[in-house]
């Protein structure tokens, strides 16, 4: 896992770097690693430029600064957040970009960042990908796992802990997944808190008990909403939803968590109906990182029908549509879910 993060450091000498993806916390750590590797701290104030491609003229400014050699020792890094060059690039700016590619000195790195995947149809993207294939540029993606991707969330926790040089017990990884889900920024913040606690208490590894005692699990509460709906208790589900809304949990994230949870249940029920008994196979198909959870889910789902899960998924789709049309979260959840557990 550590070697995966060190890829960024090993390619810090390439003049053009393309970082993209919605895991903003991991992307920012990689940006900082590149700057620390390339730039002499004594000259950082003049050799590091942070620009925003969504602001008028700053994309052109990034190209101009990238062609300027560094002052003093070390290299220059020109960071362009929300870079337009591979996602929505006007013709005039595309011309400037292609003309600038050959003029970037080896002592300067132009770092292009964007939350979305590069648009392969653009000529600017094609020009950059050609250089990447030739080993003259470097691309790295930072994608968050889906809320129902248990294995991906486990990799996210393990990778983040490794990047922060922290050691976790196996149970702590599961506890963090349950408490935080795929919120990479919050995961980083909570791991830093847990590291301080482990240091003060003399723990060699962060334990599951420390995670459970120090982290308020908003993701866990969202999963408890699903448990209440499955059990036919809409009043408890609405009460939990109100608590989550009051705590500032984004409504669409709650919907995504519930959708992943119910989709996992549906997979388990359908596979068991087909006679599948291997918990490893079921866990992989359902996107559940820990196969042992299948034993618990089997008891929870006993006597339930796949139709109930399909009904809940349909109602969650109604909630999502209402939220995207501007409905207040409390009203959207009440209108969409009251009666869902009947």
mmCIF file of C-alpha atoms in Angstrom:
data_model
loop_
_atom_site.group_PDB
_atom_site.id
_atom_site.type_symbol
_atom_site.label_atom_id
_atom_site.label_comp_id
_atom_site.label_asym_id
_atom_site.label_seq_id
_atom_site.Cartn_x
_atom_site.Cartn_y
_atom_site.Cartn_z
ATOM 1 C CA UNK A 1 0.000 0.000 0.000
ATOM 2 C CA UNK A 2 2.802 2.397 0.882
ATOM 3 C CA UNK A 3 4.444 1.677 -2.471
ATOM 4 C CA UNK A 4 1.235 2.740 -4.205
ATOM 5 C CA UNK A 5 1.452 6.198 -2.609
ATOM 6 C CA UNK A 6 5.186 6.464 -3.297
ATOM 7 C CA UNK A 7 4.467 6.312 -7.046
ATOM 8 C CA UNK A 8 3.737 10.022 -6.836
ATOM 9 C CA UNK A 9 7.085 10.748 -5.208
ATOM 10 C CA UNK A 10 9.024 8.679 -7.759
ATOM 11 C CA UNK A 11 7.492 10.587 -10.678
ATOM 12 C CA UNK A 12 8.020 14.040 -9.136
ATOM 13 C CA UNK A 13 10.688 14.901 -11.728
ATOM 14 C CA UNK A 14 8.334 14.761 -14.730
ATOM 15 C CA UNK A 15 7.450 18.224 -16.086
ATOM 16 C CA UNK A 16 3.691 17.534 -16.379
ATOM 17 C CA UNK A 17 1.574 15.738 -13.764
ATOM 18 C CA UNK A 18 -2.158 14.993 -14.077
ATOM 19 C CA UNK A 19 -4.026 14.197 -10.841
ATOM 20 C CA UNK A 20 -7.770 13.582 -10.990
ATOM 21 C CA UNK A 21 -10.531 12.082 -8.869
ATOM 22 C CA UNK A 22 -13.063 12.835 -6.146
ATOM 23 C CA UNK A 23 -10.875 11.736 -3.212
ATOM 24 C CA UNK A 24 -9.789 15.290 -2.472
ATOM 25 C CA UNK A 25 -8.013 14.396 0.771
ATOM 26 C CA UNK A 26 -5.754 11.778 -0.830
ATOM 27 C CA UNK A 27 -5.145 14.013 -3.834
ATOM 28 C CA UNK A 28 -4.062 16.895 -1.591
ATOM 29 C CA UNK A 29 -1.674 14.612 0.310
ATOM 30 C CA UNK A 30 -0.126 13.560 -2.998
ATOM 31 C CA UNK A 31 0.190 17.213 -4.056
ATOM 32 C CA UNK A 32 1.966 18.038 -0.816
ATOM 33 C CA UNK A 33 4.272 15.020 -1.212
ATOM 34 C CA UNK A 34 5.256 16.189 -4.686
ATOM 35 C CA UNK A 35 5.955 19.735 -3.471
ATOM 36 C CA UNK A 36 8.066 18.464 -0.560
ATOM 37 C CA UNK A 37 10.024 16.228 -2.929
ATOM 38 C CA UNK A 38 10.626 18.808 -5.661
ATOM 39 C CA UNK A 39 10.868 22.212 -3.983
ATOM 40 C CA UNK A 40 13.660 23.518 -1.775
ATOM 41 C CA UNK A 41 11.919 24.769 1.412
ATOM 42 C CA UNK A 42 14.098 27.885 1.432
ATOM 43 C CA UNK A 43 12.673 28.905 -1.948
ATOM 44 C CA UNK A 44 9.099 27.616 -1.545
ATOM 45 C CA UNK A 45 7.563 31.098 -1.321
ATOM 46 C CA UNK A 46 8.678 31.929 -4.866
ATOM 47 C CA UNK A 47 8.828 28.479 -6.446
ATOM 48 C CA UNK A 48 5.319 27.202 -5.577
ATOM 49 C CA UNK A 49 2.312 28.703 -7.367
ATOM 50 C CA UNK A 50 -1.242 27.692 -6.456
ATOM 51 C CA UNK A 51 -3.772 28.718 -9.097
ATOM 52 C CA UNK A 52 -7.440 27.966 -9.796
ATOM 53 C CA UNK A 53 -8.486 27.088 -13.340
ATOM 54 C CA UNK A 54 -12.072 28.145 -12.668
ATOM 55 C CA UNK A 55 -10.922 31.742 -12.165
ATOM 56 C CA UNK A 56 -10.557 33.865 -15.273
ATOM 57 C CA UNK A 57 -7.040 33.991 -16.665
ATOM 58 C CA UNK A 58 -5.398 31.703 -14.115
ATOM 59 C CA UNK A 59 -5.138 28.740 -16.513
ATOM 60 C CA UNK A 60 -3.175 30.935 -18.949
ATOM 61 C CA UNK A 61 -1.096 32.237 -16.043
ATOM 62 C CA UNK A 62 -0.246 28.637 -15.081
ATOM 63 C CA UNK A 63 1.115 27.979 -18.570
ATOM 64 C CA UNK A 64 3.235 31.122 -18.431
ATOM 65 C CA UNK A 65 4.640 30.335 -14.993
ATOM 66 C CA UNK A 66 5.343 26.717 -15.972
ATOM 67 C CA UNK A 67 7.791 27.956 -18.613
ATOM 68 C CA UNK A 68 9.708 29.973 -16.030
ATOM 69 C CA UNK A 69 12.753 28.251 -14.474
ATOM 70 C CA UNK A 70 12.870 28.142 -10.655
ATOM 71 C CA UNK A 71 14.701 30.688 -8.538
ATOM 72 C CA UNK A 72 17.564 29.408 -6.404
ATOM 73 C CA UNK A 73 17.840 25.711 -5.587
ATOM 74 C CA UNK A 74 15.313 22.956 -6.213
ATOM 75 C CA UNK A 75 12.449 22.902 -8.689
ATOM 76 C CA UNK A 76 9.370 25.006 -9.367
ATOM 77 C CA UNK A 77 5.835 23.571 -8.968
ATOM 78 C CA UNK A 78 2.873 25.251 -10.641
ATOM 79 C CA UNK A 79 -0.341 23.786 -9.228
ATOM 80 C CA UNK A 80 -3.563 24.378 -11.173
ATOM 81 C CA UNK A 81 -6.662 23.213 -9.299
ATOM 82 C CA UNK A 82 -9.816 22.580 -11.364
ATOM 83 C CA UNK A 83 -7.696 22.519 -14.492
ATOM 84 C CA UNK A 84 -9.771 23.078 -17.656
ATOM 85 C CA UNK A 85 -7.228 21.560 -20.025
ATOM 86 C CA UNK A 86 -8.604 17.993 -20.020
ATOM 87 C CA UNK A 87 -12.247 18.620 -19.192
ATOM 88 C CA UNK A 88 -13.707 21.793 -20.744
ATOM 89 C CA UNK A 89 -11.045 23.545 -22.763
ATOM 90 C CA UNK A 90 -11.921 26.400 -25.176
ATOM 91 C CA UNK A 91 -10.152 26.351 -28.532
ATOM 92 C CA UNK A 92 -7.926 29.357 -27.807
ATOM 93 C CA UNK A 93 -6.804 27.927 -24.464
ATOM 94 C CA UNK A 94 -6.207 24.532 -26.107
ATOM 95 C CA UNK A 95 -3.886 26.200 -28.623
ATOM 96 C CA UNK A 96 -1.939 27.832 -25.782
ATOM 97 C CA UNK A 97 -1.716 24.529 -23.914
ATOM 98 C CA UNK A 98 -0.369 22.537 -26.857
ATOM 99 C CA UNK A 99 2.145 25.291 -27.663
ATOM 100 C CA UNK A 100 3.353 25.346 -24.042
ATOM 101 C CA UNK A 101 3.977 21.604 -23.689
ATOM 102 C CA UNK A 102 7.428 21.676 -25.270
ATOM 103 C CA UNK A 103 8.471 24.825 -23.421
ATOM 104 C CA UNK A 104 8.303 23.500 -19.847
ATOM 105 C CA UNK A 105 11.842 23.073 -18.456
ATOM 106 C CA UNK A 106 12.775 19.867 -16.636
ATOM 107 C CA UNK A 107 13.258 21.885 -13.454
ATOM 108 C CA UNK A 108 9.543 22.854 -13.412
ATOM 109 C CA UNK A 109 6.482 20.689 -12.800
ATOM 110 C CA UNK A 110 3.060 21.732 -14.060
ATOM 111 C CA UNK A 111 0.561 19.919 -11.829
ATOM 112 C CA UNK A 112 -2.967 19.739 -13.271
ATOM 113 C CA UNK A 113 -5.739 18.681 -10.863
ATOM 114 C CA UNK A 114 -9.439 18.068 -11.495
ATOM 115 C CA UNK A 115 -12.165 16.122 -9.632
ATOM 116 C CA UNK A 116 -13.464 14.500 -12.835
ATOM 117 C CA UNK A 117 -11.926 11.954 -15.178
ATOM 118 C CA UNK A 118 -10.209 13.558 -18.197
ATOM 119 C CA UNK A 119 -12.399 13.819 -21.285
ATOM 120 C CA UNK A 120 -10.651 11.586 -23.795
ATOM 121 C CA UNK A 121 -12.411 13.276 -26.732
ATOM 122 C CA UNK A 122 -10.563 16.583 -26.276
ATOM 123 C CA UNK A 123 -7.446 17.189 -28.357
ATOM 124 C CA UNK A 124 -5.696 18.567 -25.274
ATOM 125 C CA UNK A 125 -6.346 15.304 -23.449
ATOM 126 C CA UNK A 126 -5.110 13.295 -26.437
ATOM 127 C CA UNK A 127 -1.931 15.388 -26.592
ATOM 128 C CA UNK A 128 -1.272 14.864 -22.892
ATOM 129 C CA UNK A 129 -2.056 11.125 -23.000
ATOM 130 C CA UNK A 130 0.437 10.742 -25.846
ATOM 131 C CA UNK A 131 3.117 12.195 -23.597
ATOM 132 C CA UNK A 132 2.057 9.984 -20.704
ATOM 133 C CA UNK A 133 2.438 6.873 -22.898
ATOM 134 C CA UNK A 134 5.862 8.122 -23.968
ATOM 135 C CA UNK A 135 6.926 8.514 -20.327
ATOM 136 C CA UNK A 136 7.111 12.305 -20.611
ATOM 137 C CA UNK A 137 4.201 12.993 -18.230
ATOM 138 C CA UNK A 138 2.483 11.219 -15.364
ATOM 139 C CA UNK A 139 -1.190 10.523 -14.570
ATOM 140 C CA UNK A 140 -2.651 9.418 -11.229
ATOM 141 C CA UNK A 141 -6.307 8.856 -10.280
ATOM 142 C CA UNK A 142 -7.774 9.335 -6.802
ATOM 143 C CA UNK A 143 -11.236 7.779 -6.837
ATOM 144 C CA UNK A 144 -13.413 7.224 -3.785
ATOM 145 C CA UNK A 145 -15.025 3.781 -3.481
ATOM 146 C CA UNK A 146 -18.797 3.585 -3.739
ATOM 147 C CA UNK A 147 -20.702 3.468 -0.445
ATOM 148 C CA UNK A 148 -21.666 -0.167 -1.163
ATOM 149 C CA UNK A 149 -18.105 -1.184 -2.066
ATOM 150 C CA UNK A 150 -16.949 -2.743 1.201
ATOM 151 C CA UNK A 151 -13.668 -4.010 -0.233
ATOM 152 C CA UNK A 152 -12.910 -0.599 -1.718
ATOM 153 C CA UNK A 153 -13.643 1.129 1.588
ATOM 154 C CA UNK A 154 -11.313 -1.292 3.368
ATOM 155 C CA UNK A 155 -8.558 -0.430 0.884
ATOM 156 C CA UNK A 156 -9.254 3.279 1.461
ATOM 157 C CA UNK A 157 -8.849 2.918 5.244
ATOM 158 C CA UNK A 158 -5.721 0.774 4.965
ATOM 159 C CA UNK A 159 -4.122 3.028 2.346
ATOM 160 C CA UNK A 160 -4.849 6.200 4.314
ATOM 161 C CA UNK A 161 -3.453 4.708 7.514
ATOM 162 C CA UNK A 162 -0.338 3.583 5.670
ATOM 163 C CA UNK A 163 0.174 7.042 4.176
ATOM 164 C CA UNK A 164 -0.099 8.521 7.687
ATOM 165 C CA UNK A 165 2.340 5.869 8.981
ATOM 166 C CA UNK A 166 -0.249 4.379 11.358
ATOM 167 C CA UNK A 167 -0.874 0.763 12.309
ATOM 168 C CA UNK A 168 -4.426 -0.531 12.733
ATOM 169 C CA UNK A 169 -5.820 -3.691 14.250
ATOM 170 C CA UNK A 170 -8.073 -5.606 11.857
ATOM 171 C CA UNK A 171 -11.118 -4.817 13.981
ATOM 172 C CA UNK A 172 -10.248 -1.122 13.875
ATOM 173 C CA UNK A 173 -10.458 -1.164 10.072
ATOM 174 C CA UNK A 174 -13.997 -2.594 10.236
ATOM 175 C CA UNK A 175 -14.974 -0.082 12.919
ATOM 176 C CA UNK A 176 -13.706 2.826 10.822
ATOM 177 C CA UNK A 177 -15.631 1.583 7.773
ATOM 178 C CA UNK A 178 -18.820 1.356 9.836
ATOM 179 C CA UNK A 179 -18.307 4.788 11.429
ATOM 180 C CA UNK A 180 -17.065 6.804 8.436
ATOM 181 C CA UNK A 181 -17.740 4.916 5.207
ATOM 182 C CA UNK A 182 -16.032 6.508 2.204
ATOM 183 C CA UNK A 183 -15.615 10.042 3.634
ATOM 184 C CA UNK A 184 -11.894 10.347 2.939
ATOM 185 C CA UNK A 185 -11.433 13.816 4.456
ATOM 186 C CA UNK A 186 -13.113 12.834 7.718
ATOM 187 C CA UNK A 187 -11.196 9.545 7.754
ATOM 188 C CA UNK A 188 -7.901 11.439 7.635
ATOM 189 C CA UNK A 189 -8.986 13.774 10.432
ATOM 190 C CA UNK A 190 -10.219 10.954 12.676
ATOM 191 C CA UNK A 191 -7.082 8.858 12.099
ATOM 192 C CA UNK A 192 -4.949 11.802 13.184
ATOM 193 C CA UNK A 193 -6.999 12.063 16.394
ATOM 194 C CA UNK A 194 -6.697 8.320 16.975
ATOM 195 C CA UNK A 195 -2.928 8.526 16.456
ATOM 196 C CA UNK A 196 -2.634 11.101 19.244
ATOM 197 C CA UNK A 197 -4.772 8.928 21.523
ATOM 198 C CA UNK A 198 -2.711 5.823 20.746
ATOM 199 C CA UNK A 199 0.518 7.706 21.458
ATOM 200 C CA UNK A 200 -0.730 9.040 24.791
ATOM 201 C CA UNK A 201 -2.061 5.633 25.880
ATOM 202 C CA UNK A 202 0.974 3.685 24.684
ATOM 203 C CA UNK A 203 -0.916 1.620 22.077
ATOM 204 C CA UNK A 204 1.283 0.145 19.343
ATOM 205 C CA UNK A 205 -1.740 -0.198 17.077
ATOM 206 C CA UNK A 206 -5.040 1.661 16.928
ATOM 207 C CA UNK A 207 -7.704 -0.641 18.347
ATOM 208 C CA UNK A 208 -11.367 -1.131 17.526
ATOM 209 C CA UNK A 209 -12.318 -0.064 21.054
ATOM 210 C CA UNK A 210 -10.504 3.253 20.554
ATOM 211 C CA UNK A 211 -12.365 3.832 17.288
ATOM 212 C CA UNK A 212 -15.732 3.043 18.870
ATOM 213 C CA UNK A 213 -15.113 5.256 21.898
ATOM 214 C CA UNK A 214 -13.677 8.285 20.081
ATOM 215 C CA UNK A 215 -15.631 8.470 16.820
ATOM 216 C CA UNK A 216 -19.293 9.287 16.511
ATOM 217 C CA UNK A 217 -20.357 7.101 13.629
ATOM 218 C CA UNK A 218 -22.690 9.054 11.371
ATOM 219 C CA UNK A 219 -22.359 6.312 8.752
ATOM 220 C CA UNK A 220 -23.336 3.738 11.377
ATOM 221 C CA UNK A 221 -26.418 5.773 12.285
ATOM 222 C CA UNK A 222 -27.376 5.910 8.620
ATOM 223 C CA UNK A 223 -27.133 2.125 8.494
ATOM 224 C CA UNK A 224 -29.353 1.982 11.599
ATOM 225 C CA UNK A 225 -31.995 3.838 9.573
ATOM 226 C CA UNK A 226 -31.994 0.934 7.144
ATOM 227 C CA UNK A 227 -32.213 -1.551 10.021
ATOM 228 C CA UNK A 228 -35.279 0.279 11.346
ATOM 229 C CA UNK A 229 -36.943 0.286 7.934
ATOM 230 C CA UNK A 230 -36.255 -3.415 7.480
ATOM 231 C CA UNK A 231 -37.718 -4.111 10.929
ATOM 232 C CA UNK A 232 -40.903 -2.180 10.101
ATOM 233 C CA UNK A 233 -40.226 0.743 12.454
ATOM 234 C CA UNK A 234 -40.607 3.944 10.393
ATOM 235 C CA UNK A 235 -40.839 6.121 13.516
ATOM 236 C CA UNK A 236 -37.358 5.073 14.644
ATOM 237 C CA UNK A 237 -36.044 5.531 11.095
ATOM 238 C CA UNK A 238 -37.367 9.115 10.917
ATOM 239 C CA UNK A 239 -35.968 9.907 14.387
ATOM 240 C CA UNK A 240 -32.513 8.723 13.311
ATOM 241 C CA UNK A 241 -32.784 10.697 10.076
ATOM 242 C CA UNK A 242 -33.673 13.853 12.008
ATOM 243 C CA UNK A 243 -30.603 13.340 14.227
ATOM 244 C CA UNK A 244 -28.385 12.904 11.188
ATOM 245 C CA UNK A 245 -29.794 16.027 9.539
ATOM 246 C CA UNK A 246 -29.315 18.031 12.742
ATOM 247 C CA UNK A 247 -25.686 16.834 12.880
ATOM 248 C CA UNK A 248 -25.100 18.217 9.385
ATOM 249 C CA UNK A 249 -24.821 14.898 7.543
ATOM 250 C CA UNK A 250 -25.515 15.574 3.806
ATOM 251 C CA UNK A 251 -28.893 14.138 2.827
ATOM 252 C CA UNK A 252 -27.654 12.690 -0.468
ATOM 253 C CA UNK A 253 -24.860 10.886 1.382
ATOM 254 C CA UNK A 254 -27.473 9.313 3.685
ATOM 255 C CA UNK A 255 -29.410 8.168 0.628
ATOM 256 C CA UNK A 256 -26.247 6.689 -0.884
ATOM 257 C CA UNK A 257 -25.399 4.834 2.340
ATOM 258 C CA UNK A 258 -28.916 3.404 2.625
ATOM 259 C CA UNK A 259 -28.937 2.422 -1.049
ATOM 260 C CA UNK A 260 -25.682 0.524 -0.653
ATOM 261 C CA UNK A 261 -26.901 -1.205 2.503
ATOM 262 C CA UNK A 262 -30.194 -2.325 0.976
ATOM 263 C CA UNK A 263 -28.543 -3.354 -2.278
ATOM 264 C CA UNK A 264 -26.219 -5.590 -0.253
ATOM 265 C CA UNK A 265 -29.218 -7.184 1.478
ATOM 266 C CA UNK A 266 -30.858 -7.791 -1.870
ATOM 267 C CA UNK A 267 -27.757 -9.549 -3.220
ATOM 268 C CA UNK A 268 -27.567 -11.784 -0.147
ATOM 269 C CA UNK A 269 -31.235 -12.783 -0.395
ATOM 270 C CA UNK A 270 -31.140 -13.439 -4.133
ATOM 271 C CA UNK A 271 -27.964 -15.531 -3.960
ATOM 272 C CA UNK A 272 -29.314 -17.571 -1.054
ATOM 273 C CA UNK A 273 -32.522 -18.185 -3.006
ATOM 274 C CA UNK A 274 -30.335 -19.581 -5.796
ATOM 275 C CA UNK A 275 -28.716 -21.975 -3.307
ATOM 276 C CA UNK A 276 -25.370 -20.207 -2.894
ATOM 277 C CA UNK A 277 -23.913 -20.978 0.561
ATOM 278 C CA UNK A 278 -20.303 -19.830 0.209
ATOM 279 C CA UNK A 279 -20.078 -16.634 2.292
ATOM 280 C CA UNK A 280 -16.975 -15.552 0.365
ATOM 281 C CA UNK A 281 -18.845 -15.661 -2.945
ATOM 282 C CA UNK A 282 -21.852 -13.868 -1.448
ATOM 283 C CA UNK A 283 -19.701 -11.166 0.177
ATOM 284 C CA UNK A 284 -17.829 -10.492 -3.064
ATOM 285 C CA UNK A 285 -21.027 -10.201 -5.098
ATOM 286 C CA UNK A 286 -22.655 -7.953 -2.473
ATOM 287 C CA UNK A 287 -19.588 -5.722 -2.127
ATOM 288 C CA UNK A 288 -19.123 -6.588 1.553
ATOM 289 C CA UNK A 289 -15.516 -6.420 2.681
ATOM 290 C CA UNK A 290 -15.804 -8.771 5.658
ATOM 291 C CA UNK A 291 -17.383 -12.153 4.723
ATOM 292 C CA UNK A 292 -18.121 -12.830 8.399
ATOM 293 C CA UNK A 293 -20.829 -10.173 8.238
ATOM 294 C CA UNK A 294 -22.837 -12.500 5.996
ATOM 295 C CA UNK A 295 -23.633 -14.736 8.998
ATOM 296 C CA UNK A 296 -25.120 -11.747 10.856
ATOM 297 C CA UNK A 297 -27.002 -10.568 7.785
ATOM 298 C CA UNK A 298 -28.539 -13.982 7.261
ATOM 299 C CA UNK A 299 -30.143 -13.812 10.716
ATOM 300 C CA UNK A 300 -31.232 -10.213 10.139
ATOM 301 C CA UNK A 301 -32.832 -11.060 6.793
ATOM 302 C CA UNK A 302 -34.515 -14.265 7.899
ATOM 303 C CA UNK A 303 -38.152 -14.228 6.821
ATOM 304 C CA UNK A 304 -37.698 -11.109 4.664
ATOM 305 C CA UNK A 305 -38.436 -11.058 0.950
ATOM 306 C CA UNK A 306 -36.423 -9.468 -1.873
ATOM 307 C CA UNK A 307 -39.549 -7.485 -2.752
ATOM 308 C CA UNK A 308 -39.193 -5.470 0.463
ATOM 309 C CA UNK A 309 -35.684 -4.425 -0.552
ATOM 310 C CA UNK A 310 -36.874 -3.516 -4.040
ATOM 311 C CA UNK A 311 -39.660 -1.435 -2.501
ATOM 312 C CA UNK A 312 -37.178 0.391 -0.250
ATOM 313 C CA UNK A 313 -34.833 1.067 -3.156
ATOM 314 C CA UNK A 314 -37.719 2.546 -5.144
ATOM 315 C CA UNK A 315 -38.650 4.826 -2.264
ATOM 316 C CA UNK A 316 -35.044 5.948 -1.849
ATOM 317 C CA UNK A 317 -35.017 6.847 -5.528
ATOM 318 C CA UNK A 318 -38.069 9.056 -4.866
ATOM 319 C CA UNK A 319 -36.246 10.681 -1.939
ATOM 320 C CA UNK A 320 -33.166 11.344 -4.070
ATOM 321 C CA UNK A 321 -35.276 12.884 -6.827
ATOM 322 C CA UNK A 322 -37.043 15.151 -4.317
ATOM 323 C CA UNK A 323 -33.742 16.289 -2.799
ATOM 324 C CA UNK A 324 -32.329 17.118 -6.226
ATOM 325 C CA UNK A 325 -35.447 19.151 -6.977
ATOM 326 C CA UNK A 326 -34.744 21.254 -3.881
ATOM 327 C CA UNK A 327 -36.955 19.652 -1.219
ATOM 328 C CA UNK A 328 -35.927 20.038 2.414
ATOM 329 C CA UNK A 329 -34.241 16.838 3.709
ATOM 330 C CA UNK A 330 -36.741 16.251 6.516
ATOM 331 C CA UNK A 331 -39.718 16.572 4.190
ATOM 332 C CA UNK A 332 -38.105 14.464 1.459
ATOM 333 C CA UNK A 333 -37.375 11.575 3.832
ATOM 334 C CA UNK A 334 -40.804 11.715 5.467
ATOM 335 C CA UNK A 335 -42.691 11.845 2.170
ATOM 336 C CA UNK A 336 -40.532 9.128 0.633
ATOM 337 C CA UNK A 337 -40.089 6.693 3.522
ATOM 338 C CA UNK A 338 -43.191 6.916 5.735
ATOM 339 C CA UNK A 339 -45.016 3.755 4.964
ATOM 340 C CA UNK A 340 -41.919 2.147 3.385
ATOM 341 C CA UNK A 341 -41.592 -0.308 6.219
ATOM 342 C CA UNK A 342 -45.237 -1.265 6.312
#
